[in-house]
CSV table of C-alpha atoms in Angstrom, one decimal:
chain,number,residue,atom,x,y,z
U,1,MET,CA,15.9,-8.3,46.8
U,2,LYS,CA,18.1,-6.7,44.2
U,3,ASN,CA,17.4,-9.5,41.7
U,4,THR,CA,13.7,-9.1,42.4
U,5,LEU,CA,13.8,-5.4,41.6
U,6,ILE,CA,15.8,-6.0,38.4
U,7,ALA,CA,13.3,-8.6,37.3
U,8,ALA,CA,10.4,-6.3,38.1
U,9,ALA,CA,12.0,-3.5,36.1
U,10,PHE,CA,12.4,-5.8,33.0
U,11,LEU,CA,8.8,-6.8,33.3
U,12,ILE,CA,7.7,-3.2,33.4
U,13,VAL,CA,9.9,-2.2,30.4
U,14,GLY,CA,8.8,-5.2,28.5
U,15,ALA,CA,5.1,-4.5,29.1
U,16,LEU,CA,5.6,-0.9,28.0
U,17,SER,CA,7.2,-2.0,24.8
U,18,LEU,CA,4.4,-4.4,23.8
U,19,PRO,CA,1.6,-3.1,21.4
U,20,THR,CA,-1.4,-2.4,23.6
U,21,SER,CA,-4.9,-1.2,23.1
U,22,PRO,CA,-5.7,2.4,24.2
U,23,VAL,CA,-6.8,2.9,27.8
U,24,PHE,CA,-10.3,3.7,26.7
U,25,ALA,CA,-10.8,0.5,24.7
U,26,LYS,CA,-14.4,-0.7,24.3
U,27,SER,CA,-16.0,-4.1,24.0
U,28,LEU,CA,-18.8,-5.4,21.8
U,29,SER,CA,-21.7,-7.1,23.4
U,30,PHE,CA,-22.0,-10.8,22.6
U,31,GLU,CA,-25.3,-10.1,20.9
U,32,THR,CA,-23.6,-7.5,18.6
U,33,TYR,CA,-20.6,-9.8,18.1
U,34,LYS,CA,-22.8,-12.6,16.9
U,35,GLN,CA,-24.3,-10.4,14.2
U,36,LYS,CA,-21.6,-10.8,11.6
U,37,PRO,CA,-21.5,-8.6,8.5
U,38,LYS,CA,-22.6,-10.3,5.3
U,39,LEU,CA,-20.3,-8.1,3.2
U,40,VAL,CA,-17.0,-6.3,3.7
U,41,VAL,CA,-16.1,-3.6,1.2
U,42,VAL,CA,-12.7,-2.1,1.1
U,43,VAL,CA,-12.2,1.2,-0.9
U,44,VAL,CA,-8.7,2.4,-1.6
U,45,ILE,CA,-7.7,5.6,-3.4
U,46,ASP,CA,-4.2,5.5,-4.8
U,47,GLN,CA,-2.0,8.5,-3.6
U,48,PHE,CA,-4.6,9.9,-1.2
U,49,ARG,CA,-2.8,11.7,1.6
U,50,SER,CA,-4.6,12.0,4.9
U,51,ASP,CA,-5.1,15.7,4.7
U,52,PHE,CA,-7.1,15.5,1.5
U,53,LEU,CA,-10.3,14.7,3.5
U,54,THR,CA,-9.9,17.6,5.8
U,55,ARG,CA,-8.7,20.0,3.1
U,56,TYR,CA,-11.7,19.6,0.9
U,57,GLN,CA,-14.3,18.6,3.6
U,58,LYS,CA,-16.4,21.7,3.1
U,59,ASP,CA,-16.5,21.1,-0.7
U,60,PHE,CA,-17.8,17.5,-0.4
U,61,MET,CA,-21.4,16.6,-0.7
U,62,PRO,CA,-23.5,16.7,2.4
U,63,ALA,CA,-23.5,13.6,4.6
U,64,SER,CA,-27.0,12.7,3.4
U,65,SER,CA,-25.6,12.2,-0.1
U,66,LEU,CA,-23.5,9.2,1.3
U,67,GLY,CA,-20.1,10.4,0.2
U,68,PHE,CA,-17.0,11.3,2.2
U,69,ASN,CA,-18.8,13.4,4.7
U,70,HIS,CA,-21.2,10.5,5.3
U,71,MET,CA,-18.3,8.2,6.1
U,72,MET,CA,-16.4,10.8,8.1
U,73,SER,CA,-19.4,11.7,10.3
U,74,THR,CA,-20.9,8.3,10.8
U,75,GLY,CA,-17.8,6.1,10.8
U,76,ALA,CA,-14.8,5.6,13.0
U,77,TYR,CA,-12.5,8.1,11.3
U,78,PHE,CA,-8.8,7.6,12.0
U,79,ALA,CA,-7.7,10.9,10.5
U,80,GLN,CA,-3.9,10.3,10.4
U,81,SER,CA,-3.1,6.7,10.1
U,82,THR,CA,0.5,5.7,9.2
U,83,TYR,CA,2.3,3.0,7.2
U,84,GLY,CA,5.6,3.2,9.1
U,85,ILE,CA,7.7,1.9,6.1
U,86,MET,CA,10.7,3.1,4.2
U,87,GLN,CA,9.3,3.4,0.8
U,88,ALA,CA,5.5,4.1,0.4
U,89,MET,CA,4.4,2.8,-2.9
U,90,THR,CA,1.4,1.1,-4.6
U,91,CYS,CA,2.6,-2.5,-4.3
U,92,PRO,CA,3.8,-2.6,-0.7
U,93,GLY,CA,0.8,-0.4,0.3
U,94,HIS,CA,-1.9,-2.7,-1.2
U,95,ALA,CA,0.0,-5.8,0.1
U,96,MET,CA,-0.2,-4.3,3.7
U,97,ILE,CA,-3.8,-3.2,3.7
U,98,LEU,CA,-5.5,-6.6,4.0
U,99,SER,CA,-2.6,-8.6,5.2
U,100,GLY,CA,-2.0,-6.5,8.3
U,101,SER,CA,1.7,-7.1,7.7
U,102,TYR,CA,4.8,-5.0,6.9
U,103,PRO,CA,6.9,-5.5,3.8
U,104,ALA,CA,9.5,-7.5,5.8
U,105,GLN,CA,6.7,-10.0,6.3
U,106,THR,CA,4.8,-9.8,3.0
U,107,GLY,CA,8.0,-9.9,0.8
U,108,ILE,CA,6.8,-6.9,-1.1
U,109,GLN,CA,9.3,-4.1,-0.4
U,110,ILE,CA,8.9,-1.9,-3.4
U,111,ASN,CA,7.0,-2.0,-6.8
U,112,GLU,CA,9.9,-3.4,-8.7
U,113,TRP,CA,13.5,-4.4,-7.7
U,114,TYR,CA,16.8,-5.4,-9.4
U,115,ASP,CA,17.8,-9.1,-9.3
U,116,THR,CA,21.6,-9.3,-9.0
U,117,LYS,CA,21.6,-13.0,-10.1
U,118,THR,CA,19.7,-12.5,-13.4
U,119,ARG,CA,20.6,-8.8,-13.7
U,120,LYS,CA,17.0,-8.1,-14.5
U,121,LYS,CA,14.2,-6.1,-12.8
U,122,ILE,CA,11.5,-8.0,-11.1
U,123,TYR,CA,7.9,-6.7,-10.9
U,124,CYS,CA,6.0,-7.3,-7.7
U,125,ALA,CA,3.1,-9.2,-9.3
U,126,ASP,CA,5.1,-11.0,-12.1
U,127,ASP,CA,4.4,-14.7,-12.5
U,128,ALA,CA,6.3,-16.9,-15.0
U,129,GLU,CA,3.3,-19.2,-15.4
U,130,PHE,CA,0.3,-16.9,-15.4
U,131,GLY,CA,1.8,-13.5,-16.2
U,132,PHE,CA,0.5,-11.9,-13.0
U,133,SER,CA,-0.5,-13.4,-9.7
U,134,PRO,CA,-0.1,-12.9,-5.9
U,135,ARG,CA,2.4,-15.6,-5.5
U,136,ARG,CA,5.2,-13.3,-4.4
U,137,LEU,CA,3.0,-12.4,-1.3
U,138,LYS,CA,4.5,-14.4,1.5
U,139,THR,CA,1.5,-14.3,3.8
U,140,THR,CA,-2.3,-14.5,3.7
U,141,THR,CA,-4.8,-11.7,3.4
U,142,TYR,CA,-8.1,-11.1,5.2
U,143,GLY,CA,-9.9,-12.5,2.2
U,144,ASP,CA,-7.7,-15.6,2.3
U,145,GLU,CA,-8.6,-16.2,5.9
U,146,VAL,CA,-12.3,-15.8,5.2
U,147,LYS,CA,-12.0,-18.4,2.4
U,148,ASN,CA,-10.1,-20.8,4.6
U,149,ILE,CA,-13.1,-21.3,6.9
U,150,TYR,CA,-15.9,-20.2,4.6
U,151,PRO,CA,-15.1,-21.6,1.1
U,152,ASP,CA,-18.4,-20.5,-0.2
U,153,SER,CA,-17.6,-16.8,0.5
U,154,LYS,CA,-16.6,-14.8,-2.5
U,155,VAL,CA,-13.6,-12.4,-2.8
U,156,PHE,CA,-13.7,-10.0,-5.8
U,157,THR,CA,-11.3,-7.1,-6.4
U,158,VAL,CA,-11.1,-4.4,-9.1
U,159,SER,CA,-8.6,-1.7,-10.0
U,160,LEU,CA,-7.0,-0.1,-13.1
U,161,LYS,CA,-3.7,-1.4,-11.8
U,162,ASP,CA,-3.1,-5.1,-11.8
U,163,ARG,CA,-0.9,-5.0,-8.6
U,164,SER,CA,-3.6,-3.2,-6.7
U,165,ALA,CA,-6.4,-5.7,-7.5
U,166,ILE,CA,-4.1,-8.7,-7.0
U,167,PHE,CA,-2.7,-7.8,-3.6
U,168,LEU,CA,-6.0,-6.6,-2.2
U,169,GLY,CA,-7.5,-10.0,-3.1
U,170,GLY,CA,-4.7,-12.3,-1.9
U,171,HIS,CA,-4.1,-15.9,-2.9
U,172,ARG,CA,-7.6,-17.2,-2.8
U,173,ALA,CA,-9.6,-14.5,-4.4
U,174,ASN,CA,-12.3,-15.7,-6.7
U,175,MET,CA,-11.4,-12.9,-9.1
U,176,ALA,CA,-9.1,-9.9,-9.5
U,177,LEU,CA,-9.9,-7.6,-12.4
U,178,TRP,CA,-7.7,-4.8,-13.8
U,179,TYR,CA,-7.5,-2.6,-16.9
U,180,GLU,CA,-5.4,-3.3,-20.0
U,181,ASP,CA,-4.9,-0.2,-22.1
U,182,LYS,CA,-4.0,-1.8,-25.4
U,183,PRO,CA,-7.3,-3.6,-25.9
U,184,LYS,CA,-8.9,-1.0,-23.6
U,185,GLU,CA,-10.7,-3.6,-21.5
U,186,TRP,CA,-10.9,-5.2,-18.1
U,187,SER,CA,-8.7,-8.3,-17.8
U,188,THR,CA,-7.5,-11.0,-15.5
U,189,THR,CA,-5.3,-14.2,-15.7
U,190,LYS,CA,-5.8,-17.9,-15.6
U,191,TYR,CA,-4.5,-17.9,-12.0
U,192,TYR,CA,-8.1,-17.0,-11.1
U,193,GLY,CA,-9.7,-19.3,-13.6
U,194,ASP,CA,-12.0,-18.1,-16.4
U,195,ALA,CA,-13.2,-14.5,-16.3
U,196,PRO,CA,-16.9,-14.1,-15.2
U,197,LYS,CA,-19.3,-14.3,-18.1
U,198,TRP,CA,-20.8,-10.9,-17.3
U,199,LEU,CA,-17.4,-9.3,-17.9
U,200,GLU,CA,-17.6,-9.6,-21.7
U,201,LYS,CA,-20.8,-7.4,-21.8
U,202,VAL,CA,-18.9,-4.7,-19.7
U,203,ASN,CA,-15.9,-4.9,-22.1
U,204,VAL,CA,-18.0,-4.6,-25.3
U,205,LYS,CA,-18.9,-1.1,-24.1
U,206,GLN,CA,-15.4,-0.4,-22.6
U,207,ARG,CA,-13.6,-1.0,-25.8
U,208,THR,CA,-15.4,1.8,-27.5
U,209,GLN,CA,-14.3,4.3,-24.8
U,210,GLY,CA,-11.0,6.3,-24.5
U,211,ASN,CA,-8.0,5.1,-22.6
U,212,LEU,CA,-8.8,5.2,-18.9
U,213,GLU,CA,-5.1,5.6,-18.1
U,214,ASP,CA,-4.5,8.8,-20.0
U,215,LYS,CA,-3.0,11.5,-17.8
U,216,THR,CA,-5.8,14.0,-18.2
U,217,LEU,CA,-8.6,15.1,-15.9
U,218,GLU,CA,-11.2,13.8,-18.4
U,219,ALA,CA,-9.7,10.3,-18.6
U,220,SER,CA,-9.2,10.3,-14.8
U,221,ILE,CA,-12.9,11.1,-14.1
U,222,ALA,CA,-13.8,8.4,-16.7
U,223,GLY,CA,-11.4,6.0,-15.0
U,224,VAL,CA,-12.9,6.3,-11.4
U,225,ASN,CA,-16.4,6.1,-12.9
U,226,ALA,CA,-15.5,2.9,-14.8
U,227,THR,CA,-13.7,1.3,-11.9
U,228,MET,CA,-16.6,1.9,-9.4
U,229,ASP,CA,-19.1,0.8,-12.0
U,230,LEU,CA,-17.2,-2.4,-12.4
U,231,ALA,CA,-17.2,-2.9,-8.6
U,232,ILE,CA,-21.0,-2.3,-8.5
U,233,THR,CA,-21.5,-4.7,-11.4
U,234,ALA,CA,-19.5,-7.4,-9.5
U,235,LEU,CA,-21.7,-6.7,-6.4
U,236,ASN,CA,-24.8,-7.2,-8.4
U,237,GLU,CA,-23.8,-10.1,-10.7
U,238,GLU,CA,-22.1,-12.1,-8.0
U,239,LYS,CA,-24.8,-11.2,-5.4
U,240,LEU,CA,-22.1,-10.3,-2.9
U,241,GLY,CA,-23.5,-10.1,0.6
U,242,GLN,CA,-26.9,-11.3,-0.7
U,243,ARG,CA,-26.5,-15.1,-0.7
U,244,ASN,CA,-27.3,-17.6,2.0
U,245,VAL,CA,-23.8,-18.5,3.1
U,246,ASN,CA,-22.2,-18.6,6.5
U,247,GLY,CA,-19.2,-16.2,5.9
U,248,PRO,CA,-18.9,-12.7,4.6
U,249,ASP,CA,-18.2,-11.8,1.0
U,250,VAL,CA,-15.4,-9.4,0.3
U,251,LEU,CA,-15.3,-6.6,-2.4
U,252,GLY,CA,-12.2,-4.6,-2.9
U,253,VAL,CA,-12.0,-1.6,-5.1
U,254,SER,CA,-8.9,0.6,-5.7
U,255,LEU,CA,-9.2,3.9,-7.6
U,256,SER,CA,-5.9,4.4,-9.5
U,257,ASN,CA,-6.5,7.6,-11.4
U,258,HIS,CA,-5.7,9.8,-8.5
U,259,ASP,CA,-2.1,8.5,-8.6
U,260,ILE,CA,-1.9,8.7,-12.4
U,261,LEU,CA,-3.0,12.3,-12.5
U,262,GLY,CA,-1.2,13.2,-9.3
U,263,HIS,CA,2.2,12.2,-10.7
U,264,LYS,CA,1.7,14.4,-13.7
U,265,LEU,CA,0.3,17.5,-12.1
U,266,GLY,CA,1.1,17.3,-8.4
U,267,PRO,CA,-1.4,17.1,-5.5
U,268,ASP,CA,-2.1,20.8,-5.3
U,269,ALA,CA,-3.2,21.2,-8.9
U,270,PRO,CA,-6.9,22.3,-9.3
U,271,GLU,CA,-7.5,19.2,-11.4
U,272,LEU,CA,-6.7,17.0,-8.4
U,273,LYS,CA,-9.3,18.8,-6.3
U,274,LYS,CA,-11.9,18.2,-9.1
U,275,LEU,CA,-10.9,14.6,-9.2
U,276,THR,CA,-11.3,14.3,-5.4
U,277,LEU,CA,-14.8,15.7,-5.6
U,278,GLU,CA,-15.6,13.2,-8.3
U,279,GLU,CA,-14.3,10.4,-6.0
U,280,ASP,CA,-16.7,11.7,-3.4
U,281,LYS,CA,-19.5,11.1,-5.9
U,282,GLN,CA,-18.3,7.6,-6.7
U,283,LEU,CA,-18.2,6.7,-3.0
U,284,ALA,CA,-21.8,7.9,-2.7
U,285,LYS,CA,-22.7,5.8,-5.7
U,286,LEU,CA,-21.3,2.7,-4.0
U,287,PHE,CA,-23.2,3.5,-0.8
U,288,SER,CA,-26.4,4.1,-2.8
U,289,SER,CA,-26.0,0.7,-4.4
U,290,LEU,CA,-25.6,-1.0,-1.0
U,291,LYS,CA,-28.7,0.9,0.2
U,292,GLN,CA,-30.7,-0.3,-2.8
U,293,LYS,CA,-29.8,-3.9,-2.0
U,294,ASN,CA,-30.8,-3.4,1.6
U,295,LEU,CA,-27.2,-4.1,2.7
U,296,LEU,CA,-26.2,-1.1,4.7
U,297,ASP,CA,-26.9,-2.6,8.1
U,298,LYS,CA,-25.2,-5.9,7.0
U,299,THR,CA,-22.0,-4.3,5.6
U,300,VAL,CA,-18.7,-3.0,6.9
U,301,VAL,CA,-17.0,-0.5,4.7
U,302,VAL,CA,-13.3,0.4,5.0
U,303,PHE,CA,-11.8,3.5,3.3
U,304,THR,CA,-8.0,4.1,3.1
U,305,ALA,CA,-5.1,4.9,0.7
U,306,ASP,CA,-2.0,3.0,-0.3
U,307,HIS,CA,0.4,6.0,0.2
U,308,GLY,CA,0.5,9.8,0.2
U,309,ILE,CA,2.5,12.3,-1.9
U,310,PRO,CA,4.7,15.4,-1.3
U,311,PRO,CA,3.9,18.8,-2.7
U,312,ALA,CA,5.3,19.5,-6.2
U,313,SER,CA,8.8,20.9,-6.2
U,314,ASP,CA,7.9,24.2,-7.9
U,315,LEU,CA,5.4,24.9,-5.0
U,316,LEU,CA,8.0,24.1,-2.4
U,317,ARG,CA,10.6,26.4,-4.0
U,318,VAL,CA,8.1,29.3,-3.9
U,319,GLY,CA,7.7,28.5,-0.2
U,320,LYS,CA,11.5,28.5,0.2
U,321,VAL,CA,11.6,24.8,1.1
U,322,ALA,CA,14.7,22.8,0.1
U,323,THR,CA,13.9,20.3,-2.7
U,324,GLY,CA,15.5,18.7,-5.7
U,325,GLU,CA,16.2,15.5,-7.6
U,326,LEU,CA,19.1,13.2,-6.8
U,327,ASP,CA,21.9,12.6,-9.3
U,328,PHE,CA,23.6,9.3,-8.8
U,329,LEU,CA,25.9,9.2,-11.9
U,330,GLY,CA,28.9,11.0,-10.2
U,331,ALA,CA,28.6,8.8,-7.1
U,332,ILE,CA,28.5,5.6,-9.1
U,333,LYS,CA,31.6,6.6,-11.0
U,334,GLN,CA,33.5,7.4,-7.8
U,335,ALA,CA,32.3,4.2,-6.1
U,336,ASN,CA,33.4,2.1,-9.0
U,337,GLU,CA,36.8,3.7,-9.1
U,338,LYS,CA,37.4,3.2,-5.4
U,339,LEU,CA,36.3,-0.4,-5.5
U,340,THR,CA,38.4,-1.1,-8.5
U,341,LYS,CA,41.4,0.4,-6.7
U,342,GLU,CA,40.7,-1.8,-3.7
U,343,PHE,CA,39.6,-5.1,-5.4
U,344,GLY,CA,40.8,-4.9,-9.0
U,345,SER,CA,38.7,-5.3,-12.1
U,346,SER,CA,35.0,-6.0,-11.8
U,347,GLY,CA,34.8,-7.6,-15.2
U,348,GLU,CA,32.2,-6.5,-17.8
U,349,GLN,CA,29.9,-5.1,-15.2
U,350,GLY,CA,30.9,-2.3,-12.8
U,351,TRP,CA,31.2,-3.0,-9.1
U,352,VAL,CA,28.1,-0.9,-8.7
U,353,GLU,CA,25.7,-2.4,-11.2
U,354,THR,CA,22.8,0.1,-10.8
U,355,VAL,CA,20.9,2.4,-8.5
U,356,PHE,CA,17.2,1.7,-8.7
U,357,LEU,CA,14.5,3.2,-6.6
U,358,ASN,CA,17.1,4.4,-4.1
U,359,HIS,CA,18.7,1.0,-3.7
U,360,VAL,CA,22.4,0.6,-4.7
U,361,TYR,CA,23.0,-2.9,-6.1
U,362,PHE,CA,26.6,-4.2,-6.2
U,363,ASN,CA,28.0,-6.8,-8.6
U,364,ARG,CA,27.4,-9.6,-6.1
U,365,LEU,CA,28.4,-12.3,-8.6
U,366,ARG,CA,31.8,-10.8,-9.0
U,367,LEU,CA,32.2,-10.2,-5.3
U,368,ALA,CA,31.5,-13.9,-4.7
U,369,GLU,CA,33.9,-15.0,-7.4
U,370,LYS,CA,36.7,-13.0,-5.8
U,371,ASN,CA,35.7,-14.0,-2.3
U,372,ILE,CA,35.3,-10.4,-1.3
U,373,ASP,CA,33.4,-9.5,1.9
U,374,SER,CA,30.3,-7.6,0.8
U,375,ALA,CA,30.3,-5.7,4.1
U,376,LYS,CA,33.7,-4.3,3.4
U,377,ALA,CA,32.6,-3.1,-0.1
U,378,GLN,CA,29.6,-1.5,1.5
U,379,ASN,CA,31.6,0.4,4.1
U,380,LEU,CA,34.2,1.5,1.5
U,381,VAL,CA,31.7,3.5,-0.6
U,382,LYS,CA,28.7,4.4,1.6
U,383,ASP,CA,30.1,7.8,2.4
U,384,ILE,CA,30.4,8.6,-1.3
U,385,PHE,CA,26.6,8.1,-1.7
U,386,ALA,CA,26.0,9.9,1.6
U,387,GLN,CA,27.6,13.1,0.1
U,388,ILE,CA,25.1,13.3,-2.7
U,389,PRO,CA,23.0,16.5,-2.2
U,390,GLY,CA,19.6,15.5,-1.0
U,391,VAL,CA,20.7,12.2,0.7
U,392,TYR,CA,19.7,12.1,4.4
U,393,LYS,CA,21.4,8.9,5.5
U,394,VAL,CA,22.8,5.7,3.9
U,395,VAL,CA,22.0,2.3,5.5
U,396,THR,CA,24.0,-0.7,4.5
U,397,ARG,CA,22.7,-4.1,3.9
U,398,GLU,CA,25.0,-5.5,6.6
U,399,GLN,CA,23.7,-3.1,9.2
U,400,VAL,CA,20.2,-4.3,8.7
U,401,LEU,CA,21.1,-8.0,8.6
U,402,ASN,CA,23.0,-7.6,11.9
U,403,ALA,CA,20.4,-5.4,13.5
U,404,GLN,CA,22.9,-2.6,13.8
U,405,ILE,CA,21.1,0.3,12.2
U,406,PRO,CA,22.8,3.4,13.8
U,407,TYR,CA,20.0,5.9,13.2
U,408,PHE,CA,17.3,5.8,15.8
U,409,ASP,CA,14.7,7.5,13.6
U,410,LEU,CA,15.2,4.9,10.8
U,411,ARG,CA,15.4,1.6,12.7
U,412,TRP,CA,11.6,0.9,12.8
U,413,PRO,CA,10.8,1.8,9.1
U,414,VAL,CA,13.9,0.1,7.8
U,415,GLU,CA,13.3,-3.1,9.8
U,416,ASN,CA,9.6,-3.1,8.8
U,417,SER,CA,10.6,-2.8,5.1
U,418,PHE,CA,13.7,-4.9,4.6
U,419,VAL,CA,13.3,-7.9,2.2
U,420,PRO,CA,16.7,-9.6,1.5
U,421,GLU,CA,15.7,-10.7,-2.0
U,422,ALA,CA,14.7,-7.2,-3.0
U,423,ALA,CA,16.9,-4.8,-1.1
U,424,GLY,CA,20.1,-3.3,-2.4
U,425,ASP,CA,23.6,-3.3,-0.8
U,426,LEU,CA,23.1,0.3,0.2
U,427,MET,CA,19.7,1.9,0.8
U,428,LEU,CA,19.6,5.7,0.3
U,429,VAL,CA,17.3,7.7,2.5
U,430,MET,CA,16.4,11.0,1.0
U,431,GLU,CA,16.0,14.3,2.8
U,432,PRO,CA,12.4,15.4,3.0
U,433,PHE,CA,11.0,16.7,-0.4
U,434,TYR,CA,14.0,15.3,-2.4
U,435,THR,CA,13.2,12.7,-5.1
U,436,GLN,CA,14.9,10.4,-7.5
U,437,LYS,CA,14.6,11.4,-11.1
U,438,THR,CA,11.5,9.7,-12.6
U,439,GLY,CA,10.2,12.1,-15.2
U,440,ALA,CA,7.1,12.9,-13.1
U,441,VAL,CA,6.3,16.3,-11.6
U,442,VAL,CA,6.2,14.6,-8.2
U,443,THR,CA,6.6,11.1,-6.8
U,444,HIS,CA,6.5,9.1,-3.5
U,445,MET,CA,9.1,6.6,-2.2
U,446,THR,CA,10.1,7.8,1.2
U,447,ASN,CA,9.5,7.2,4.9
U,448,TRP,CA,8.4,10.8,5.6
U,449,ASN,CA,5.0,11.7,6.8
U,450,TYR,CA,3.7,13.1,3.5
U,451,ASP,CA,4.2,9.7,1.9
U,452,ASN,CA,3.2,7.5,4.9
U,453,SER,CA,0.1,9.4,6.3
U,454,VAL,CA,-3.3,8.2,5.1
U,455,PRO,CA,-6.9,8.2,6.3
U,456,VAL,CA,-8.6,5.1,7.6
U,457,ILE,CA,-12.3,5.0,8.1
U,458,MET,CA,-14.1,1.9,9.5
U,459,TRP,CA,-17.8,2.2,8.8
U,460,GLY,CA,-20.6,-0.1,10.0
U,461,PRO,CA,-23.0,1.4,12.5
U,462,LYS,CA,-23.7,-1.9,14.2
U,463,TRP,CA,-20.1,-2.4,15.1
U,464,PHE,CA,-18.2,1.0,15.0
U,465,GLN,CA,-18.8,4.1,17.0
U,466,ALA,CA,-18.8,7.4,15.0
U,467,GLY,CA,-16.0,9.7,16.0
U,468,VAL,CA,-12.6,11.0,15.1
U,469,TYR,CA,-9.7,8.8,16.4
U,470,ALA,CA,-5.9,8.9,16.6
U,471,GLY,CA,-3.2,6.3,16.9
U,472,SER,CA,-4.0,3.7,14.2
U,473,LYS,CA,-1.7,2.1,11.7
U,474,VAL,CA,-2.6,0.6,8.3
U,475,VAL,CA,-1.7,-2.8,9.6
U,476,ASP,CA,-4.6,-2.5,12.1
U,477,ILE,CA,-7.2,-2.8,9.4
U,478,ALA,CA,-7.0,-6.5,8.7
U,479,PRO,CA,-6.9,-7.6,12.4
U,480,THR,CA,-9.9,-5.4,13.1
U,481,LEU,CA,-11.9,-6.9,10.2
U,482,SER,CA,-10.9,-10.4,11.3
U,483,PHE,CA,-12.2,-9.7,14.8
U,484,VAL,CA,-15.5,-8.3,13.7
U,485,THR,CA,-16.2,-11.1,11.3
U,486,GLY,CA,-14.9,-13.9,13.5
U,487,VAL,CA,-12.1,-15.2,11.4
U,488,LEU,CA,-8.4,-15.6,12.1
U,489,PRO,CA,-6.1,-12.6,11.5
U,490,PRO,CA,-3.9,-13.1,8.4
U,491,ALA,CA,-0.9,-15.4,9.1
U,492,LYS,CA,1.7,-12.7,9.7
U,493,ALA,CA,-0.6,-9.8,10.8
U,494,SER,CA,1.3,-7.4,13.1
U,495,GLY,CA,-1.5,-4.8,13.8
U,496,ARG,CA,-3.9,-4.6,16.6
U,497,VAL,CA,-7.7,-4.6,16.8
U,498,LEU,CA,-9.0,-1.0,16.8
U,499,ASP,CA,-11.3,-1.8,19.7
U,500,GLU,CA,-11.5,1.9,20.9
U,501,ALA,CA,-13.8,2.4,17.9
U,502,PHE,CA,-16.3,-0.3,18.8
U,503,LYS,CA,-19.9,0.6,19.3
U,504,SER,CA,-20.4,1.3,23.0
U,505,ASN,CA,-22.7,-1.1,24.9
U,506,LYS,CA,-24.0,1.7,27.0
C-alpha cells in the first residue's frame, strides 16, 4: 500500500511538471483544419517590448486601417509573452522564433562569443565558405519543415540585419535578404544561390538613397519603409501564397531600425514613439497588400519581437532606481593575481583572457597545458566577480555542466541558454537595470522581464479566436504554426500549441 501511494505521488508530481495546455483549450473542427493557409507571414520588430502596444494603443490608427489595432482586436493577442533566456539579443531571439527552441538547443546563445581555442570572436551567422549562413543553427525552423514535405513552397525573409533574415529563414530558405551599408543595397550570399533578378531593379533605386542604418529618426523611418517595401515586392514577384502548390509559402520580415534608434536614444525618447507609429503604418501597408491580392482569408500572420529593452539610465536615476555600468578591469586584475599565486605564470595571456558580453573566459589552453582543474580555477575567483557593483549572481561553467545551479530563479533561464561552445567559464548575471559598457545609451542582454517580455499576435480569422490571452512563450509560435499548417514541428521545438486561441466550433 505504501509503495502504491508513493508511486501515485510521483505520477501526480510528474504530471504537474509537464507542459500542458490550459484548461480551456479549444479544438479546430476537421473542416477548418483541412483549410490550410496558403501563406504564413511573420513580422518581427527588433527591440519591441511587450508594453509598447498597450502604451501607444490610443495613438495607433483605427482597426479599419489594418495596423496594430487591427491585429490586436481581431487576432489572438498574447500581450506578455516571454523568452525565458539569460541574454535576450537579436541572434538568439530570431533563432528561437521559428525554431520553437531555446538557445541550448539552437546553439545560438548570444550574438557573438569568444573562442578560447582561436582567441577570436565568433559571430553567430559567420560562415567560412559563404560569409554568412544559418549553418550554426543546430535545429530546423518552421520554414525548413514546410520545405521538407512541400519542396515547391517558398521561404523568403528580409531584414536590415543579416542575422535576423538568416535565422528567420532557416537552412532551406529560398532566399534571405539583408542590407549592406557600404554599397547601400540589399544583399545575400551564394549559400542561397543567385539573388532574384527583380532585386537589381530594387537596388538601382536603393543605391541613390541615404544609409538606412544611420541612427536618426529620418533614416529609421526610411529603413522600416524600405524593409517592408522589399517584403511586399517579394510577395508580389515570387507570387507567395498565390501559386497552385500543396504547401504554404512563408514570408518573414524583421524591422531592425527600432533597435538601431533605441540603442542611441532609449525606448522612452519621443523619436521612438514616432517610429512606432510609423511601424503601425507599415503593418497596415502589408495587410493592404494581402487584401489586394485576395489573400487575407488564406493567410496566417504572426507578430512578435526578438527582445525588449530597459529604460535609459538617466530616466531611472530621476526615478531613484539603482542603475549603472559594470566595470570589469579591477576584477580581472585581482583574478589574474589570485590565479597566478595559486597556479604560477599563465604565459603571454592572462589567466582571465577576456570578459565579453558578461561571460568571463579563462585561458583554457594554459589550464590544459598545466593540467589544472578548470572547476578549481572557477571557484577561486568567482567571488571576486560577484563583488563588482551591479552583479547579481555569478554562475560557474561547472555548476551548469553538473546541473548544480544554486540559484532557483536562474536555473531555468541558464539551462535554456547554455551552449558549451559559446559560454564562458563564469557567467555574470547583472542586477536589474545594470548594463555592460557598450557605448550605447541603453542595451539589452539580461534575463529580466524588460528584456524578455514581448508581444505575440497570431492572426488568421479562420483559425484563431480574437481575444487577449496570457501564458504564452515565444517558443510556442513555431509549434502552433506547424499544427495549423499540418507540418511537423521543428526538430527540437520545446513549445506547445496555443490551442486556447483556436477558433471556437460553437
